Amino acid sequence: MLSHSPFSDGRLASCLRLLAAGDALLLTGDAVYALAADTVQRQALELMPDSVALFALEEDLQARALVSLPARLTAVDYSGFVDLCTRYARVNSWL
Amino acid sequence: MARSMLIVSRQSPWSGPGAREALDIALAGGAYDLPIGLLFLDDGVLQLAPGQHGATLQQKDLTANLKALSLFGVDKLYACARSLADRGLANTALAPAVEILDAQGLAELINRYDQVITL
Amino acid sequence: MKFAIALFSAPHSPASRRALRFAEAALAGGHEIVRLFFYQDGVHSASANIVAPQDELDTAAEWSHFIASAQLDGVVCIAAALRRGVLDAREAERHGRPAANLAQGWELSGLGQLHEAAQQADRLICFGGH
């Protein structure tokens, strides 16, 4: 789980290197800016292997008016966020 | 069986209490005999550089806390090879000694633990 | 499922509100929260002295209300709290400070409480940063 802007911070790059098959990435807060069109961060997310699932917190997408999102992205509300945490064996938040 | 915890420390020792507070979580877990691993990642590897002098900045340096890890039974220490290389520490003798892992090794490490705290 | 939730950011951070909404959704979904643990700048959530502007969300007050109404265990790391000026009456007296500001319903304790919660929970979920 990431929550920092990918434009001013190395967490996204660092996290992407640690992802393994069967993992999922959840973008929250300013981390959803990684989905902005025409950015290298968006490109990096699109290039993740299919075995890594991509999620974002819906309220953060809406607040930032992020549209034309990647087809592989699933937006979740808080109930979906909780479900994700039950579905994966551990949750690693990049504080 | 006790659930294991990997603590991922990403902060430089000079950026505020963050690095010390990450070590404190590891030491507290060790005090309860819990299976604790500690991974130094990103700026966290800077904690392992030798010869640092906290007194210059009127700070306690982290050396004592790092040494205490083994006394508290926290002896599973790891560092990210890339983080070390990016910071010019690839060929430096680190203190305390840690197991250095590549990206594949890091992904496997995280999956071996029940819980992860990255700070 | 049993969750332990740890918060590392101050109540004015977006992460604090996110943690609160997550905790509410976890209970609404029929899950259990074994403990809320506040560490680093998260300890400010337990300050009774935060005055949010009237037209802004008062996340600290919401935390206090949530913990009281759901009868949850809200534990603040004592070492992190002392460093940041969040004291209960006992600590204020011990350190000769003029006032205690730990809000009602919260408890100062050690990091052992974080580990105990992590042992009891199926998942430890941490919130922090922005």
Short mmCIF file of N, CA and C in Angstrom, two decimals, chain A residues 1-7 9 11-12 15 24-35 45 54-64 66 73-78 80-82 84-85 91-95, chain C residues 9 13-19 21-22 125-130:
data_model
loop_
_atom_site.label_atom_id
_atom_site.label_comp_id
_atom_site.label_asym_id
_atom_site.label_seq_id
_atom_site.Cartn_x
_atom_site.Cartn_y
_atom_site.Cartn_z
N MET A 1 0.84 -1.18 0.00
CA MET A 1 0.00 0.00 0.00
C MET A 1 0.89 1.25 0.00
N LEU A 2 0.60 2.16 -0.92
CA LEU A 2 1.38 3.39 -1.02
C LEU A 2 0.47 4.59 -0.80
N SER A 3 1.03 5.68 -0.26
CA SER A 3 0.21 6.87 -0.07
C SER A 3 0.94 8.18 -0.38
N HIS A 4 2.18 8.09 -0.87
CA HIS A 4 2.93 9.31 -1.17
C HIS A 4 2.93 9.59 -2.68
N SER A 5 3.03 10.86 -3.02
CA SER A 5 3.12 11.23 -4.43
C SER A 5 4.36 10.60 -5.05
N PRO A 6 4.22 9.98 -6.22
CA PRO A 6 5.36 9.33 -6.87
C PRO A 6 6.29 10.33 -7.54
N PHE A 7 5.88 11.60 -7.60
CA PHE A 7 6.70 12.58 -8.30
C PHE A 7 7.79 13.17 -7.40
N ASP A 9 9.09 11.41 -4.58
CA ASP A 9 9.40 10.41 -3.57
C ASP A 9 9.78 9.08 -4.23
N ARG A 11 9.30 6.00 -3.02
CA ARG A 11 8.62 4.80 -2.51
C ARG A 11 8.05 3.94 -3.63
N LEU A 12 7.45 4.56 -4.65
CA LEU A 12 6.84 3.76 -5.71
C LEU A 12 7.90 2.90 -6.39
N CYS A 15 9.07 0.16 -4.09
CA CYS A 15 8.02 -0.85 -3.89
C CYS A 15 7.88 -1.74 -5.13
N ALA A 24 -0.41 -7.64 -4.81
CA ALA A 24 -1.25 -6.57 -5.33
C ALA A 24 -0.70 -5.25 -4.84
N LEU A 25 -0.92 -4.21 -5.62
CA LEU A 25 -0.51 -2.86 -5.24
C LEU A 25 -1.76 -2.02 -5.06
N LEU A 26 -1.91 -1.40 -3.87
CA LEU A 26 -3.04 -0.50 -3.62
C LEU A 26 -2.52 0.92 -3.49
N LEU A 27 -3.04 1.80 -4.34
CA LEU A 27 -2.64 3.21 -4.30
C LEU A 27 -3.68 3.99 -3.52
N THR A 28 -3.23 4.77 -2.54
CA THR A 28 -4.13 5.61 -1.77
C THR A 28 -3.51 7.01 -1.71
N GLY A 29 -4.31 7.98 -1.29
CA GLY A 29 -3.79 9.34 -1.14
C GLY A 29 -3.10 9.82 -2.42
N ASP A 30 -2.03 10.58 -2.24
CA ASP A 30 -1.33 11.13 -3.40
C ASP A 30 -0.65 10.06 -4.26
N ALA A 31 -0.54 8.84 -3.76
CA ALA A 31 0.06 7.78 -4.58
C ALA A 31 -0.77 7.51 -5.83
N VAL A 32 -2.07 7.87 -5.81
CA VAL A 32 -2.88 7.63 -7.02
C VAL A 32 -2.42 8.51 -8.18
N TYR A 33 -1.64 9.55 -7.90
CA TYR A 33 -1.11 10.36 -9.01
C TYR A 33 -0.22 9.54 -9.93
N ALA A 34 0.23 8.38 -9.48
CA ALA A 34 1.01 7.50 -10.35
C ALA A 34 0.18 7.03 -11.54
N LEU A 35 -1.15 7.20 -11.45
CA LEU A 35 -2.03 6.77 -12.54
C LEU A 35 -2.25 7.87 -13.57
N LEU A 45 3.51 1.37 -14.06
CA LEU A 45 2.39 0.56 -13.55
C LEU A 45 1.82 -0.34 -14.64
N LEU A 54 -3.65 -4.46 -9.54
CA LEU A 54 -3.53 -3.02 -9.27
C LEU A 54 -4.87 -2.47 -8.78
N PHE A 55 -4.83 -1.84 -7.63
CA PHE A 55 -6.03 -1.25 -7.03
C PHE A 55 -5.77 0.20 -6.63
N ALA A 56 -6.84 0.99 -6.54
CA ALA A 56 -6.71 2.35 -6.02
C ALA A 56 -7.96 2.68 -5.23
N LEU A 57 -7.80 3.54 -4.24
CA LEU A 57 -8.93 3.96 -3.42
C LEU A 57 -9.76 4.97 -4.23
N GLU A 58 -11.03 4.63 -4.41
CA GLU A 58 -11.89 5.40 -5.30
C GLU A 58 -11.99 6.87 -4.90
N GLU A 59 -12.12 7.14 -3.60
CA GLU A 59 -12.30 8.53 -3.16
C GLU A 59 -11.09 9.39 -3.56
N ASP A 60 -9.91 8.77 -3.55
CA ASP A 60 -8.71 9.54 -3.90
C ASP A 60 -8.65 9.82 -5.40
N LEU A 61 -9.15 8.89 -6.21
CA LEU A 61 -9.21 9.12 -7.66
C LEU A 61 -10.19 10.25 -7.96
N GLN A 62 -11.36 10.19 -7.31
CA GLN A 62 -12.40 11.18 -7.57
C GLN A 62 -11.97 12.57 -7.12
N ALA A 63 -11.37 12.64 -5.92
CA ALA A 63 -10.96 13.94 -5.39
C ALA A 63 -9.96 14.60 -6.32
N ARG A 64 -9.11 13.81 -6.95
CA ARG A 64 -8.06 14.37 -7.80
C ARG A 64 -8.46 14.43 -9.27
N LEU A 66 -8.91 12.18 -11.45
CA LEU A 66 -8.10 11.34 -12.33
C LEU A 66 -9.03 10.50 -13.19
N LEU A 73 -6.77 -1.47 -13.78
CA LEU A 73 -7.02 -0.91 -12.44
C LEU A 73 -8.41 -1.25 -11.93
N THR A 74 -8.50 -1.64 -10.66
CA THR A 74 -9.78 -1.79 -9.99
C THR A 74 -9.86 -0.74 -8.88
N ALA A 75 -10.91 0.08 -8.93
CA ALA A 75 -11.11 1.07 -7.87
C ALA A 75 -11.90 0.42 -6.74
N VAL A 76 -11.51 0.72 -5.50
CA VAL A 76 -12.20 0.12 -4.35
C VAL A 76 -12.64 1.22 -3.38
N ASP A 77 -13.76 0.96 -2.69
CA ASP A 77 -14.14 1.82 -1.57
C ASP A 77 -13.56 1.20 -0.30
N TYR A 78 -13.93 1.75 0.86
CA TYR A 78 -13.31 1.24 2.09
C TYR A 78 -13.68 -0.20 2.39
N GLY A 80 -14.18 -2.44 0.12
CA GLY A 80 -13.32 -3.20 -0.78
C GLY A 80 -11.88 -3.25 -0.28
N PHE A 81 -11.45 -2.15 0.33
CA PHE A 81 -10.11 -2.05 0.92
C PHE A 81 -9.96 -3.11 2.03
N VAL A 82 -10.98 -3.19 2.89
CA VAL A 82 -10.95 -4.19 3.97
C VAL A 82 -10.90 -5.60 3.38
N LEU A 84 -9.70 -6.55 0.54
CA LEU A 84 -8.37 -6.81 0.00
C LEU A 84 -7.42 -7.28 1.10
N CYS A 85 -7.52 -6.64 2.25
CA CYS A 85 -6.63 -7.00 3.37
C CYS A 85 -6.89 -8.41 3.86
N VAL A 91 -0.06 -7.31 4.72
CA VAL A 91 -0.20 -5.97 4.13
C VAL A 91 1.04 -5.17 4.49
N ASN A 92 1.71 -4.67 3.47
CA ASN A 92 2.93 -3.89 3.69
C ASN A 92 2.66 -2.44 3.29
N SER A 93 2.50 -1.57 4.29
CA SER A 93 2.23 -0.16 4.02
C SER A 93 3.55 0.60 4.00
N TRP A 94 3.74 1.38 2.97
CA TRP A 94 4.97 2.19 2.88
C TRP A 94 4.73 3.52 3.55
N LEU A 95 5.07 3.58 4.84
CA LEU A 95 4.78 4.78 5.63
C LEU A 95 5.73 5.92 5.25
N SER C 9 0.84 8.49 11.84
CA SER C 9 0.79 9.89 11.41
C SER C 9 -0.15 10.71 12.28
N SER C 13 -3.13 14.50 9.21
CA SER C 13 -2.65 13.88 7.96
C SER C 13 -3.77 13.10 7.29
N PRO C 14 -3.77 13.05 5.96
CA PRO C 14 -4.78 12.23 5.27
C PRO C 14 -4.74 10.77 5.73
N ALA C 15 -3.56 10.29 6.10
CA ALA C 15 -3.43 8.88 6.51
C ALA C 15 -4.26 8.59 7.76
N SER C 16 -4.41 9.58 8.64
CA SER C 16 -5.17 9.38 9.86
C SER C 16 -6.65 9.18 9.54
N ARG C 17 -7.17 10.04 8.68
CA ARG C 17 -8.57 9.89 8.27
C ARG C 17 -8.78 8.57 7.56
N ARG C 18 -7.81 8.19 6.71
CA ARG C 18 -7.91 6.93 5.97
C ARG C 18 -7.95 5.74 6.95
N ALA C 19 -7.11 5.80 7.97
CA ALA C 19 -7.08 4.71 8.96
C ALA C 19 -8.42 4.62 9.69
N ARG C 21 -11.43 5.64 8.59
CA ARG C 21 -12.48 5.12 7.70
C ARG C 21 -12.30 3.61 7.48
N PHE C 22 -11.04 3.18 7.42
CA PHE C 22 -10.77 1.75 7.28
C PHE C 22 -11.28 1.00 8.50
N ILE C 125 -2.44 -3.95 10.08
CA ILE C 125 -2.54 -2.95 9.01
C ILE C 125 -1.99 -1.63 9.55
N CYS C 126 -0.96 -1.11 8.88
CA CYS C 126 -0.32 0.14 9.32
C CYS C 126 -0.72 1.28 8.42
N PHE C 127 -0.96 2.43 9.03
CA PHE C 127 -1.24 3.65 8.27
C PHE C 127 -0.24 4.72 8.70
N GLY C 128 0.26 5.46 7.73
CA GLY C 128 1.21 6.51 8.08
C GLY C 128 1.57 7.32 6.85
N GLY C 129 2.58 8.15 6.99
CA GLY C 129 2.97 9.01 5.89
C GLY C 129 1.86 10.00 5.60
N HIS C 130 1.63 10.27 4.31
CA HIS C 130 0.60 11.26 3.94
C HIS C 130 -0.77 10.61 3.84
#
